[in-house]
Amino acid sequence: MARVRYLQRSHTDADQALFDRLERERKVPTANIFSALAHAPQVLDGFISYANTLRGSKLSPKLRELAILTVGHCTGSAYEIAHHQSHGLKAGISAEQLKAVPDFESSALFDDEERAVMALARESTLKVDVSEPTWRKAAAFLSERELVELVLTIGWYNSGVRIMGALAIELEDGYR
């Protein structure tokens, strides 16, 4: 059970403009993470803007989703994994690759670039500091801009899984 109630548009203390934005830019019904964060409307507004900016970055959507799914698996976040599998499929990740994310290093389903991105995501998530060899492998494929966008994405989704964990955000029925 979530540690805060999920605000809905119908609640008297709900910020209606924020729910307008959520309905315009996100799926309806509103995901539990957003309904929980709606208790802090200004922060949620910035949260949505940041996430949207990451989705519009130069970094390949497939690489972005592989990094996000790696964060989800490294942290054991069922919510993150469930929500980003559909994004991953849209970005070109195969169903077989989705299943292989936890074992990406030994899987022939990923190329060297994908493995380098996922290794950076794993190391950043589990150790915080990224080793020079791990960095160089990713840097062999990505521009400095893409590397910064990758690091921002990994950091952002690491914060997200920690928010979901602390608030005990539940997975919606449609994702179970």
Short mmCIF file of C-alpha atoms in Angstrom, two decimals, residues 5 7 11-12 55 57 62 71 78 82 94 96 100 117-118 120 127 150-151 164 167-168 170 174:
data_model
loop_
_atom_site.label_atom_id
_atom_site.label_comp_id
_atom_site.label_asym_id
_atom_site.label_seq_id
_atom_site.Cartn_x
_atom_site.Cartn_y
_atom_site.Cartn_z
CA ARG A 5 -2.84 8.62 -1.12
CA LEU A 7 -4.54 12.27 -5.65
CA HIS A 11 -9.96 15.55 -4.89
CA THR A 12 -10.62 19.07 -3.63
CA ARG A 55 12.81 11.94 -23.88
CA SER A 57 17.33 14.40 -26.13
CA LYS A 62 16.60 2.55 -27.73
CA VAL A 71 18.50 0.86 -13.67
CA ALA A 78 9.16 -3.73 -10.74
CA ALA A 82 6.90 -2.62 -16.13
CA SER A 94 12.84 -6.78 -29.00
CA GLU A 96 13.75 -11.25 -26.33
CA ALA A 100 17.73 -10.58 -21.39
CA VAL A 117 25.56 1.77 -22.34
CA MET A 118 24.02 -0.84 -20.08
CA LEU A 120 27.62 2.31 -17.62
CA LYS A 127 28.69 1.98 -7.50
CA LEU A 150 22.98 9.27 -20.86
CA VAL A 151 24.39 10.18 -17.45
CA MET A 164 8.86 5.04 -5.87
CA LEU A 167 6.60 6.07 -1.21
CA ALA A 168 5.78 2.38 -1.87
CA GLU A 170 2.07 0.32 -6.39
CA GLY A 174 -2.79 -2.72 -16.35
#
